[in-house]
Coordinates of C-alpha atoms in Angstrom, one line a residue:
X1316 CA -59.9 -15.3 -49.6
X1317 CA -60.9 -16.4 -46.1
X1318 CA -57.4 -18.8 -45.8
X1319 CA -55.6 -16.0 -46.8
X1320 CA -57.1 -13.8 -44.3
X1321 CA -56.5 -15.7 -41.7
X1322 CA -53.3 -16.2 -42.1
X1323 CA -52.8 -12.7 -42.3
X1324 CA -53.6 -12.6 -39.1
X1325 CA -51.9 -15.4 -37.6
X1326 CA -48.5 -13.9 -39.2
X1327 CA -50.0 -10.0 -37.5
X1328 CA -50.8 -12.0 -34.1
X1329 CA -47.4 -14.0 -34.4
X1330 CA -46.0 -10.4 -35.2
X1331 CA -47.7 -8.8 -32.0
X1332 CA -46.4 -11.8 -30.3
X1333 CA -43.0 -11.4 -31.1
X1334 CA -42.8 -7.9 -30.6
X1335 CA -43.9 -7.7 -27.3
X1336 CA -41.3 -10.6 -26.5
X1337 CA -38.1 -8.2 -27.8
X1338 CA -40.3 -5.2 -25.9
X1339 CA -39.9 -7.7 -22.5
X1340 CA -36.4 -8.2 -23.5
X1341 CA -35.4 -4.5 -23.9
X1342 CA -37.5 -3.8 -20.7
X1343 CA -35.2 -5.8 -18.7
X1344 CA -32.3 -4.6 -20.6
X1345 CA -33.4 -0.9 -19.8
X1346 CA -34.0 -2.0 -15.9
X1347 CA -30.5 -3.3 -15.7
X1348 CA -29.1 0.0 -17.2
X1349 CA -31.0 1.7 -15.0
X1350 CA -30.4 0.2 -11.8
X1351 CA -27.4 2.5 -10.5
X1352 CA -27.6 2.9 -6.8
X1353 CA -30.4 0.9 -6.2
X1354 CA -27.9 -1.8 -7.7
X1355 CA -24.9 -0.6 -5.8
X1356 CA -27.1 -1.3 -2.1
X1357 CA -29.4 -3.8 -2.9
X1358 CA -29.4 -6.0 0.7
X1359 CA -29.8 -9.4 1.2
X1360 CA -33.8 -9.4 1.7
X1361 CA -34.2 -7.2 -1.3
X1362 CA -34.2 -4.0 0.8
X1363 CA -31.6 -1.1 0.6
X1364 CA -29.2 -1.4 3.6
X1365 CA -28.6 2.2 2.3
X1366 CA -31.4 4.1 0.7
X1367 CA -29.9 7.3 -0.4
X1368 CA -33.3 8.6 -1.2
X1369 CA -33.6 6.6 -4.4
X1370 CA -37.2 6.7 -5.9
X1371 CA -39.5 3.9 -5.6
X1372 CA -39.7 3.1 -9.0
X1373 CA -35.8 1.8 -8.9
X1374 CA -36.4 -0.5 -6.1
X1375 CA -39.6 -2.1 -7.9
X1376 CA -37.6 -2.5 -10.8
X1377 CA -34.9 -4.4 -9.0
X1378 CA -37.5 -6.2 -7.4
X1379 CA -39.1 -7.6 -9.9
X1380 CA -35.6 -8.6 -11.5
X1381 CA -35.7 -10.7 -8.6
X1382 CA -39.0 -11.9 -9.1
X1383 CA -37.8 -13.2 -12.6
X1384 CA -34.9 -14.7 -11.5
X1385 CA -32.8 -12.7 -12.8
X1386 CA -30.7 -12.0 -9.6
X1387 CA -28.2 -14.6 -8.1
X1388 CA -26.9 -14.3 -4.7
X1389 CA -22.9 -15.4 -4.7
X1390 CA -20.1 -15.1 -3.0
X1391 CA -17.1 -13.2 -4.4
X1392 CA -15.0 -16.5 -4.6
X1393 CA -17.9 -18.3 -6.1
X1394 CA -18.4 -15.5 -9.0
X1395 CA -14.8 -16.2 -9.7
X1396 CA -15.4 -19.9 -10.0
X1397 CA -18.2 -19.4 -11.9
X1398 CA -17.5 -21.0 -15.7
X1399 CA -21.3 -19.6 -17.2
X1400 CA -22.6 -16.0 -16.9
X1401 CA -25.5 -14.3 -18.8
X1402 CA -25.6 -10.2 -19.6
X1403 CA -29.2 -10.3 -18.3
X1404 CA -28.5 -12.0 -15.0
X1405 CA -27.2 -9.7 -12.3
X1406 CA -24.8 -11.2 -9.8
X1407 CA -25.5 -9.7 -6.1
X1408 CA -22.5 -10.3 -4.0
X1409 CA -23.3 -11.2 -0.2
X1410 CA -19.3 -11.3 1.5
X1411 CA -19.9 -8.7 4.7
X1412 CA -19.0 -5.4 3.4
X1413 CA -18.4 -5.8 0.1
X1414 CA -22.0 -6.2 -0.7
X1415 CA -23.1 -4.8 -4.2
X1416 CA -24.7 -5.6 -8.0
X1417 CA -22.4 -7.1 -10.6
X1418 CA -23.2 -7.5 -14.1
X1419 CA -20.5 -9.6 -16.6
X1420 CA -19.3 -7.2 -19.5
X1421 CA -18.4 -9.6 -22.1
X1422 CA -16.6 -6.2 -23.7
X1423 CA -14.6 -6.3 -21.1
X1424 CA -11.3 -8.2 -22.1
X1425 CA -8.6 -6.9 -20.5
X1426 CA -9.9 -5.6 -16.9
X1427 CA -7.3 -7.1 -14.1
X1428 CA -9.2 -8.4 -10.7
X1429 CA -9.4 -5.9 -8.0
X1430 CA -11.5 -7.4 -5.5
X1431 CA -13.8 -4.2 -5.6
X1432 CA -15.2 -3.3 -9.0
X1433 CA -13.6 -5.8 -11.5
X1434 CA -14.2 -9.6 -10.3
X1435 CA -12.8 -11.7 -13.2
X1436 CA -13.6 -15.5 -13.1
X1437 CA -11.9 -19.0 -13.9
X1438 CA -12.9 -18.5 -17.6
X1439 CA -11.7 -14.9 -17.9
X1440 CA -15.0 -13.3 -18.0
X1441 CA -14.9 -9.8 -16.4
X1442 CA -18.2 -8.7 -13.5
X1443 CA -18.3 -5.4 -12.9
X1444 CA -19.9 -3.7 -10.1
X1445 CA -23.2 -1.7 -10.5
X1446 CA -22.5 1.6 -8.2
X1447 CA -23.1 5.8 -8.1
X1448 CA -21.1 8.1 -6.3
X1449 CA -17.6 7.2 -4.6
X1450 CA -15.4 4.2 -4.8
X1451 CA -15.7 2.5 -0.8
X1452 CA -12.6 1.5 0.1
X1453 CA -14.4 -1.7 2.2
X1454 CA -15.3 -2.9 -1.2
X1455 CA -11.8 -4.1 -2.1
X1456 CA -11.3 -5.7 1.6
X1457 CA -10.3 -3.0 3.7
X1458 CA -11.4 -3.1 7.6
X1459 CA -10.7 0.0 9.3
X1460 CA -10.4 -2.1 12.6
X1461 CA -6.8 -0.8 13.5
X1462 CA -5.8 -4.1 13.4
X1463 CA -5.7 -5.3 9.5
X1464 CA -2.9 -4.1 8.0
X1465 CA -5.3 -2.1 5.4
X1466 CA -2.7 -0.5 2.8
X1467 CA -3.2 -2.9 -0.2
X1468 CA -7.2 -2.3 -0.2
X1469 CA -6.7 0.9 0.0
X1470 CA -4.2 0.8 -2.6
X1471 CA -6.5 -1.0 -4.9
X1472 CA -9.5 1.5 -4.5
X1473 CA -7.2 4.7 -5.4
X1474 CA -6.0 2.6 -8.5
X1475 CA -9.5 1.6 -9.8
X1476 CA -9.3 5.0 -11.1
X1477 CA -13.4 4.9 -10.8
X1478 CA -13.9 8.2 -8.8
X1479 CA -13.9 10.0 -5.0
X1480 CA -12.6 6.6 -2.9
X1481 CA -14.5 7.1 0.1
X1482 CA -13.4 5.6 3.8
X1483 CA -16.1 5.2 6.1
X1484 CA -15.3 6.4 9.5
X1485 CA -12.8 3.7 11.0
X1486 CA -8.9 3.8 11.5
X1487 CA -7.1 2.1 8.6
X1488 CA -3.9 0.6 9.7
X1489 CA -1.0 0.6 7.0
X1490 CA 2.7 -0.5 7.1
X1491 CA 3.5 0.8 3.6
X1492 CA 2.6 4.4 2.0
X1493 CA -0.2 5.0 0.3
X1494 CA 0.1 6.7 -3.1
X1495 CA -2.0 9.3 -4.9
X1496 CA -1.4 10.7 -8.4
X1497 CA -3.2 12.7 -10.8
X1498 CA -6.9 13.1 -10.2
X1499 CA -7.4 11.3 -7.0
X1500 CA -9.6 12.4 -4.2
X1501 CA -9.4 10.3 -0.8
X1502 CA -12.2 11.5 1.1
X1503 CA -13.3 10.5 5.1
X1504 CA -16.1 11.3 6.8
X1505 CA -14.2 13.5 9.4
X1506 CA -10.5 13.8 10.9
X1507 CA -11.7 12.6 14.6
X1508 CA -13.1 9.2 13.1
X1509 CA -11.3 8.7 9.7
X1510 CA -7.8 7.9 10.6
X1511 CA -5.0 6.8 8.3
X1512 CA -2.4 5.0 11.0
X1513 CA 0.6 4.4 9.5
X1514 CA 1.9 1.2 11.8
X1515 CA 5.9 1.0 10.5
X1516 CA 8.8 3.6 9.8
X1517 CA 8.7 1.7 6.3
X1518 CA 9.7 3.6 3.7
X1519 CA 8.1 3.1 -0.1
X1520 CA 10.3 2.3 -2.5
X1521 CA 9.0 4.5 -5.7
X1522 CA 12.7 5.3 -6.6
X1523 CA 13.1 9.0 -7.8
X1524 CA 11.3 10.6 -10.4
X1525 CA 13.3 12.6 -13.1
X1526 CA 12.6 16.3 -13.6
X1527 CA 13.9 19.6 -15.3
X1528 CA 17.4 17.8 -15.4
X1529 CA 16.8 16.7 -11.6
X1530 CA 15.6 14.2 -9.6
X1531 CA 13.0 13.6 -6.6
X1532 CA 13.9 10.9 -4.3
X1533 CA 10.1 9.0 -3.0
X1534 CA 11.9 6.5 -0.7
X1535 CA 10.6 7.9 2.2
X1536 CA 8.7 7.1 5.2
X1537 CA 5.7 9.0 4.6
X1538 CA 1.7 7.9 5.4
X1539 CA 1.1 10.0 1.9
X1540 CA 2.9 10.3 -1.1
X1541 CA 1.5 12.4 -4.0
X1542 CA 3.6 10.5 -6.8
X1543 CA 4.3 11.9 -10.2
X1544 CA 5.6 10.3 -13.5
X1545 CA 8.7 10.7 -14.4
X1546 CA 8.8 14.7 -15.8
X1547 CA 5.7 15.6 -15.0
X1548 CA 3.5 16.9 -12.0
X1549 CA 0.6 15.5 -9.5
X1550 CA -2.4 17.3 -10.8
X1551 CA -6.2 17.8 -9.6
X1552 CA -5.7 15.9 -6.5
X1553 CA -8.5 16.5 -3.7
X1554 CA -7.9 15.1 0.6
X1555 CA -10.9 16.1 2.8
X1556 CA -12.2 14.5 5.9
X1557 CA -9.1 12.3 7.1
X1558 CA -6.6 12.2 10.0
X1559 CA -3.1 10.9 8.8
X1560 CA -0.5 9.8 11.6
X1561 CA 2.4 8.2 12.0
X1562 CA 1.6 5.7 15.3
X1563 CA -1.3 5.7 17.8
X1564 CA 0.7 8.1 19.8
X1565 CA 3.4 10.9 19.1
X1566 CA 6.3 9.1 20.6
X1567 CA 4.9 5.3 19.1
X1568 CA 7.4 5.3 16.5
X1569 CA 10.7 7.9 16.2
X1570 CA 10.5 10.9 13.8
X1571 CA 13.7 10.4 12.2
X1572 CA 13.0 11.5 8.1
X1573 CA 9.4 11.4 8.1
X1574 CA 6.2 12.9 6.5
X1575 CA 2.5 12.3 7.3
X1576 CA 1.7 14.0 3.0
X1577 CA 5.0 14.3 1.1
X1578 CA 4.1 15.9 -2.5
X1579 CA 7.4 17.6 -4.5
X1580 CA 5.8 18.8 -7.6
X1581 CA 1.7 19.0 -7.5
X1582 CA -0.6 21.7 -8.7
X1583 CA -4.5 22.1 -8.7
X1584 CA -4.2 20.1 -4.9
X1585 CA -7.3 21.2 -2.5
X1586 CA -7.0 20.2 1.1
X1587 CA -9.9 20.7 3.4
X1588 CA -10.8 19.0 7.4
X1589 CA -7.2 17.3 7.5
X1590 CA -5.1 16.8 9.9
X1591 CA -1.3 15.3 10.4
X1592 CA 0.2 14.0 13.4
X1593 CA 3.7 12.6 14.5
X1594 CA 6.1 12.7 12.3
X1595 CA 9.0 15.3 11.7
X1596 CA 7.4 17.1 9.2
X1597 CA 3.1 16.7 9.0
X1598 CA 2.6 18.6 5.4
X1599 CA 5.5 18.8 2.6
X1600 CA 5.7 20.4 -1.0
X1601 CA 8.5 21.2 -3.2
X1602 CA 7.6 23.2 -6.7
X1603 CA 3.8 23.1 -5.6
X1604 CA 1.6 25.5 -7.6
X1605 CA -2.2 26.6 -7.7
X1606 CA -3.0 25.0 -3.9
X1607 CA -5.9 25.3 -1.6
X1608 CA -6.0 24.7 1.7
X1609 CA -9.0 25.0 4.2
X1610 CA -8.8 24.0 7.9
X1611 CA -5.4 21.7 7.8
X1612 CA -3.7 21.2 11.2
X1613 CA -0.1 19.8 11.8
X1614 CA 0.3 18.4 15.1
X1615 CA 3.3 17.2 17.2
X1616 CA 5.9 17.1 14.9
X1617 CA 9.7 18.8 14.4
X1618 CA 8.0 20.8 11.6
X1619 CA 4.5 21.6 11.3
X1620 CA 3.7 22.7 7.4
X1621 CA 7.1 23.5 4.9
X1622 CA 5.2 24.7 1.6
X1623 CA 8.1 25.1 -0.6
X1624 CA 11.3 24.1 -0.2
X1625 CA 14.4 25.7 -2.5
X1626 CA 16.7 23.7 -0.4
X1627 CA 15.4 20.6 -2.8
X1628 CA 15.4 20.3 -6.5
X1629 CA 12.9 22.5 -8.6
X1630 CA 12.3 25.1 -5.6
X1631 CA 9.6 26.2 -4.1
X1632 CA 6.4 27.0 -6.0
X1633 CA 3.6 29.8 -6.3
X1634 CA 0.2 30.5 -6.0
X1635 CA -1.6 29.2 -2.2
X1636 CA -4.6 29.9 -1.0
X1637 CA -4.2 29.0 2.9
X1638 CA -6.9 29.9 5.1
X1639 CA -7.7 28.5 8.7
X1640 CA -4.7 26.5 9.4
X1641 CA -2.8 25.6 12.4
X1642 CA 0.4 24.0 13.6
X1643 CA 0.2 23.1 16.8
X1644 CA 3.1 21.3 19.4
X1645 CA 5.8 21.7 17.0
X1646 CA 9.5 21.9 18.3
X1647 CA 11.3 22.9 14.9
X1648 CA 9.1 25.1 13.6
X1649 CA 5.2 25.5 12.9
X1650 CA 5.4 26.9 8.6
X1651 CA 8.1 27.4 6.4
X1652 CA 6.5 29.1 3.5
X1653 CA 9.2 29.0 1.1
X1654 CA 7.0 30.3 -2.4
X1655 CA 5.8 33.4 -4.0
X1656 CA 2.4 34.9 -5.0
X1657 CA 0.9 34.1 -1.9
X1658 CA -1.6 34.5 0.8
X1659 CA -2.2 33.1 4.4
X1660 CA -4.8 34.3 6.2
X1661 CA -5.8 33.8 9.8
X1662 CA -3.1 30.6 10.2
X1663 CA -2.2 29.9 13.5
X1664 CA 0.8 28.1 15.8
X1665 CA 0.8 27.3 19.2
X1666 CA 3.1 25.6 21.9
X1667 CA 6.1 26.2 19.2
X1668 CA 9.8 25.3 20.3
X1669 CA 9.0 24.0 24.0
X1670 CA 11.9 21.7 24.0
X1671 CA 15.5 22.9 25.3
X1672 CA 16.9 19.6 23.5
X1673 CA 15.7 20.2 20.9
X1674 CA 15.2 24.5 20.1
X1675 CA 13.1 26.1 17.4
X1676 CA 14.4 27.7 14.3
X1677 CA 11.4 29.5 13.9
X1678 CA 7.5 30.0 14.1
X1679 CA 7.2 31.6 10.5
X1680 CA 10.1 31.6 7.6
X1681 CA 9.1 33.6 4.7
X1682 CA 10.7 33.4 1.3
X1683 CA 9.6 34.4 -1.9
X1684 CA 7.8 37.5 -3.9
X1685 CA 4.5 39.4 -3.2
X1686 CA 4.0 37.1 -0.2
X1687 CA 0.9 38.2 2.4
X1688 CA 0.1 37.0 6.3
X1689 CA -2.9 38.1 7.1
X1690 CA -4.0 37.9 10.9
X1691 CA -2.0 35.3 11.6
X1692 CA -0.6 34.4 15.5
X1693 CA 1.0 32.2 17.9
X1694 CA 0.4 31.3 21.5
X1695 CA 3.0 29.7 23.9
X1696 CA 5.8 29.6 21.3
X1697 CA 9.9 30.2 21.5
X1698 CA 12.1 30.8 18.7
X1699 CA 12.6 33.5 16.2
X1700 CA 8.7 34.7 15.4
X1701 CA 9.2 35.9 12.0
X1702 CA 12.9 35.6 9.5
X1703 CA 12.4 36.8 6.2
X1704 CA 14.9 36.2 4.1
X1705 CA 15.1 37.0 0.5
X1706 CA 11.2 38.1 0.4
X1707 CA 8.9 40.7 -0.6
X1708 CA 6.1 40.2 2.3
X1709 CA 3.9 42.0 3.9
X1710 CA 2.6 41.2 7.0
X1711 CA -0.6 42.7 8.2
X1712 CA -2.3 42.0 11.8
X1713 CA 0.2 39.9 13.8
X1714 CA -0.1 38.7 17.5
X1715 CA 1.1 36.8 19.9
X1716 CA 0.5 35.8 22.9
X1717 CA 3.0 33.8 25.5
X1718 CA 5.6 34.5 23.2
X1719 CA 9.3 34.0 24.8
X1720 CA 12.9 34.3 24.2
X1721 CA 14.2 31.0 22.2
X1722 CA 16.7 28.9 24.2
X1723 CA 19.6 29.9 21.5
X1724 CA 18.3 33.1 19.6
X1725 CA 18.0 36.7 20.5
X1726 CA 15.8 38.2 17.7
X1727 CA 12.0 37.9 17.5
X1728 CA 11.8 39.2 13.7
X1729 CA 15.0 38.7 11.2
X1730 CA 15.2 40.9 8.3
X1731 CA 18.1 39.2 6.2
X1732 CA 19.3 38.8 2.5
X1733 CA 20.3 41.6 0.2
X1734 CA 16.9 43.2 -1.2
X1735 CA 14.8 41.5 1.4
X1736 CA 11.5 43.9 2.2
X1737 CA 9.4 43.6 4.9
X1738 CA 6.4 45.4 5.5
X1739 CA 4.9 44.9 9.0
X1740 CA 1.7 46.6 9.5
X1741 CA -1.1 46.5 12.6
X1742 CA 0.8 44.1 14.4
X1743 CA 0.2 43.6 17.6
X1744 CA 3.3 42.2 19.1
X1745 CA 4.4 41.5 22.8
X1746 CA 7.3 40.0 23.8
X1747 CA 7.3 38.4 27.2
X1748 CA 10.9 38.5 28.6
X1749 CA 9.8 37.3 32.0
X1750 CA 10.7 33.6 31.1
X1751 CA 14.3 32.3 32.1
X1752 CA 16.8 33.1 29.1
X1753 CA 17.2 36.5 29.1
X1754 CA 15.9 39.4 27.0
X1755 CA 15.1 39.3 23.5
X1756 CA 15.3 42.0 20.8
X1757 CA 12.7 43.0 18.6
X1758 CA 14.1 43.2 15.6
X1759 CA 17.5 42.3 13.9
X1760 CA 18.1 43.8 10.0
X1761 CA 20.7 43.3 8.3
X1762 CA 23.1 43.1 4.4
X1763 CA 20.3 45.7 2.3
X1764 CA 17.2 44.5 3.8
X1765 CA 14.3 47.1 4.6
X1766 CA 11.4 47.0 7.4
X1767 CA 8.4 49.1 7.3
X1768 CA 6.8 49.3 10.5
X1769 CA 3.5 51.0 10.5
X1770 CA 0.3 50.9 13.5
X1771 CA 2.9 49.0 15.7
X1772 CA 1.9 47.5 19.1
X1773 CA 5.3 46.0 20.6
X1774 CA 6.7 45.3 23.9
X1775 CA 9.4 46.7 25.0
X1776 CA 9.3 50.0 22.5
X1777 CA 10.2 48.9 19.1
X1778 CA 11.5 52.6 18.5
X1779 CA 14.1 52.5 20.7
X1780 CA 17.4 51.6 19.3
X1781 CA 18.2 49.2 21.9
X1782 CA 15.8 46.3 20.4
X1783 CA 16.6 47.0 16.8
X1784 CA 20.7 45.7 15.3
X1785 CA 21.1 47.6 11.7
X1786 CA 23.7 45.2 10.4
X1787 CA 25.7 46.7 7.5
X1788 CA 23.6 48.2 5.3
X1789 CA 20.2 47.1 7.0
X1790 CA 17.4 49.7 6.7
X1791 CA 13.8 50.6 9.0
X1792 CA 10.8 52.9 8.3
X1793 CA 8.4 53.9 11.4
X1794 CA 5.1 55.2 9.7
X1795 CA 7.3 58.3 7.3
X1796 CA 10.6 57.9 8.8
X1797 CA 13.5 55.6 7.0
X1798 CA 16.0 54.9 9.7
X1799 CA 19.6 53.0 8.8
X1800 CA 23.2 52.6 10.3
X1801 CA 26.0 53.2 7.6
X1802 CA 29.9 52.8 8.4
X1803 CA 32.8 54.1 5.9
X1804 CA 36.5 54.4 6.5
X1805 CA 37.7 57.7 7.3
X1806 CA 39.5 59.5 4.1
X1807 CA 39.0 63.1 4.5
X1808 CA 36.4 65.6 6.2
X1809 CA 33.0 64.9 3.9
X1810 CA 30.8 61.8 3.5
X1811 CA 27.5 60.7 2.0
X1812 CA 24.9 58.3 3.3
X1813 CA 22.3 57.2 0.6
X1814 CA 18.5 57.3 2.0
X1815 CA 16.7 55.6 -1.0
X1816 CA 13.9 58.5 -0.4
X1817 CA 13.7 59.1 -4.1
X1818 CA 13.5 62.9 -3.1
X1819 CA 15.0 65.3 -0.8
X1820 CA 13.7 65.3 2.8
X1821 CA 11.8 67.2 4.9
X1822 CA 13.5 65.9 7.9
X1823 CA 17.3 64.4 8.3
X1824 CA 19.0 64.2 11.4
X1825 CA 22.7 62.2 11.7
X1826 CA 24.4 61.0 15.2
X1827 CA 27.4 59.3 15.4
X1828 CA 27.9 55.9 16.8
X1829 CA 31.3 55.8 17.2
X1830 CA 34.5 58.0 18.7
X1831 CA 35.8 58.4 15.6
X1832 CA 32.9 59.9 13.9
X1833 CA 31.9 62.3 16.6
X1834 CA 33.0 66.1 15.8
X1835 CA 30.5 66.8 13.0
X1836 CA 29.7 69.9 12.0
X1837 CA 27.0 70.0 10.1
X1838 CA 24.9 68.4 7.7
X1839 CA 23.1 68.3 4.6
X1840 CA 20.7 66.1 1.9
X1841 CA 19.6 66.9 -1.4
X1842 CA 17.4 63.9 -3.3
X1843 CA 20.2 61.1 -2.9
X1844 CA 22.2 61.5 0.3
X1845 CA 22.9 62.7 3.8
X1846 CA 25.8 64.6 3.6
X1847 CA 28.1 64.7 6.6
X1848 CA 31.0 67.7 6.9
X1849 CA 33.7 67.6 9.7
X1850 CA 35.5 70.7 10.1
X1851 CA 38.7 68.4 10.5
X1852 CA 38.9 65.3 9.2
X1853 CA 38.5 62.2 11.4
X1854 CA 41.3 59.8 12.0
X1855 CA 41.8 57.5 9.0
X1856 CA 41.2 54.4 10.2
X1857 CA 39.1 51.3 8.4
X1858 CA 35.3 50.8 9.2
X1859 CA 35.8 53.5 12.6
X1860 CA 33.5 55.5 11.3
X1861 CA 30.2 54.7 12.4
X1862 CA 26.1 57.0 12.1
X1863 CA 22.8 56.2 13.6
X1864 CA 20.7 58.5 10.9
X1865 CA 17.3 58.9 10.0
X1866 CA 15.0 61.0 7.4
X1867 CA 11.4 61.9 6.2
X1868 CA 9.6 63.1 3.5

């Protein structure tokens, strides 16, 4: 009875023993598991080089993984030589910048190398690297000297597909573009010190991407490309923090074709603290939908932002959300906003269209439905201010200031396009004619467009019917008043002028505008038309008769 007592406790004590062996063995497993950022910064002494406000308790763990041995200091090129690896051994990697925990993953069969968070060795075993938070793009090699040509690491960070690739303040040169699709975020830790340089005029050679019966050509010269697959779109795509240019300087490289972000078809994009610089066009979306964009600035370039472009294959797009931008030093133009269901608010452009070789088209192209500008303006800019063509806008708060005749134009808002509608409302707009070139008129309407003008501040008078051109059957409203010009052929002694007031008016008045028409004798509206009667008939004649009228509720 004794014997078998004691053994009984020599199997409970061999038990005990044994159990508290597998407990050390979990333990350790556990730490390893555990060790997250504490593993992603562990320095060479043992010390964080970054703390990150991790507790206590990790870095005693990780110390007394090194205390057991169970952390080997190697070199990336050694872990890739290395032909034996243990899951309980971590692997801290010491190559300058690159520093961080691996751990080998003996699931892990198929993981290429990427020089950042995959290291695969000589025997095909895959490391991976411990880490929290963002993907750094130092990690897979880059520099961010100005000197490395930095595109490939960069490359390789946005295709580990492991989160927010991060670039530490530095400028990253590149000769190629660098590619986003969906679900990438690049993020810097500021415009003025994380710059994007691209170095060449090189253009990528993606190919073109087939949609809706279309194609997309992505062989451009670009520092950006948001690039789809093949029928689809660029989704949930985030840039914050970074400066993109083409060349140190404006003039470094020519602008020919270029784009600092070139993104036909994208939706769910956010864009917040960017900036582009020198190239022709800074920011570019065709078919772009659901987009967000906070403080973006488009510097010395031909054209500063073109959101939407119907001109290319699948249109323009819907649904922004741009607040705080600015296009500044822009010769072409500073935004074509070529979409619908939109709203800019307090976007700005200045020093617009200074070059005579080279004149503006315009500060602000509108196109599209239910489009808004709210307090937007321009300093020091040429060209035509505002051409609306085939839209439904309204524009609400407008000024300028130093804003001149263009070198070749003579409007400073077009109203164009059959059905265009333009309602202009607090603006307050100068136009300063002292410049060499001559005057410039307000307003130019023209083939069924409308223009509401309501709380209007304008120099010279915008009433007056020397700065507005009513072109065919162009249209204008001050406050109640609809104004229009309307020219028939003469065919007898009465004619009618719709006024689109939906009901008769309180006030009509009718003057003629050319010889022929002069001699009227009276008229007349009921809920349709203006009414002219000549108590002779004018000479026939085609397109001689010609009225200046106007009308009110």
């Amino acid at each position: 009875m004794k014997k078998e007592m004691e053994f009984m406790d020599e199997q409970s004590l061999d038990s005990k023993q044994e159990g508290k062996q597998e407990s050390s063995l979990i333990s350790r497993r556990k730490m390893i598991a555990s060790l997250g950022m504490a593993g992603a910064t562990l320095a060479l002494g043992g010390v964080f080089s970054k703390v990150y406000a991790d507790p206590i308790e990790s870095r005693k763990k990780v110390k007394d993984l090194m205390s057991d041995n169970l952390v080997v200091y190697i070199t990336i090129a050694d872990l890739r030589a290395l032909s034996n690896q243990s899951i309980e051994t971590l692997y801290y990697v010491t190559d300058a910048q690159q520093e961080g925990m691996f751990r080998f993953n003996p699931a892990n069969t198929a993981s290429a190398d990427n020089g950042g968070t995959t290291i695969v060795s000589a025997s095909g075993a895959r490391f991976e690297r411990i880490f929290d938070g963002a993907v750094n793009v130092k990690w897979f090699g880059a520099k961010g000297d100005g000197l490395h040509d930095d595109a490939a690491a960069i490359q390789k960070a946005i295709d580990a597909k492991q989160g927010v690739v991060f670039l530490p303040r530095g400028t990253y040169r590149t000769t190629v573009p660098i590619a986003i699709t969906t679900g990438d975020s690049l993020v810097g830790e500021g415009p003025e010190v994380t710059i994007i340089e691209k170095s060449t005029t090189t253009p990528a050679a993606y190919g073109t991407r087939a949609f809706n019966g279309g194609s997309d050509n992505y062989n451009v010269d670009a520092v950006i490309i948001a690039l789809p697959m093949p029928n689809d779109y660029v989704r949930y795509v985030h840039i914050e923090g970074i400066l993109a240019r083409r060349g140190a300087a404006e003039n470094t490289l020519p602008k020919n074709s270029s784009y600092c972000f070139y993104a036909p078809r994208v939706y769910f994009m956010t864009q917040k603290n960017v900036e582009y610089r020198y190239a022709d066009t800074g920011y570019y979306t065709v078919d772009a939908w659901m987009v967000t964009l906070e403080r973006v600035s488009s510097r010395w370039m031909n054209r500063g932002f073109v959101c939407g472009d119907r001109d290319a294959h699948a249109g323009g797009g819907t649904s922004h959300t741009v607040t705080s931008c600015w296009a500044g030093a822009c010769e072409k133009s500073a935004w074509k906003i070529d979409i619908s269901y939109s709203s800019f608010i307090g976007c700005g452009a200045d020093w617009i269209g200074y070059n005579p070789e080279n004149p503006a088209d315009y500060i602000y192209f509108l196109r599209g439905a239910a489009l808004s500008l709210i307090s937007c303006s321009a300093e020091d800019a040429r060209g035509t201010f505002l051409h609306v063509y085939s839209a439904h806008a309204t524009v609400m708060g407008l000024c300028t200031s130093r804003y001149y005749k263009n070198y070749t134009d003579d409007y400073a808002i077009k109203v164009l396009g059959q059905g265009t509608m333009l309602n202009l409302v607090g603006a307050e707009f100068i136009i300063d004619n002292s410049q060499p070139g001559g005057t410039m008129k307000a307003f130019k309407i023209d083939n069924g467009a409308k223009l509401w003008l309501s709380g209007m501040a304008t120099l010279p008078d915008f009433k007056g019917e020397s700065q507005i051109d009513l072109i065919g059957n162009g249209q204008y409203f001050v406050d109640e008043f609809k104004r229009g010009t309307a020219m028939q052929s003469a065919s007898g002694s009465t004619y009618t002028i719709p006024h689109g007031l939906g009901a008769s008016p309180s006030y009509y008045n009718v003057i003629p505008a050319s010889a022929d028409a002069s001699g009227i004798q009276y008229v007349e509206a009921n809920a349709t038309n203006l009414v002219i009667h000549y108590a002779s008939a004018p000479p026939t004649g085609t397109n001689n008769l010609k009225w200046t009228w106007e009308a009110k509720f």
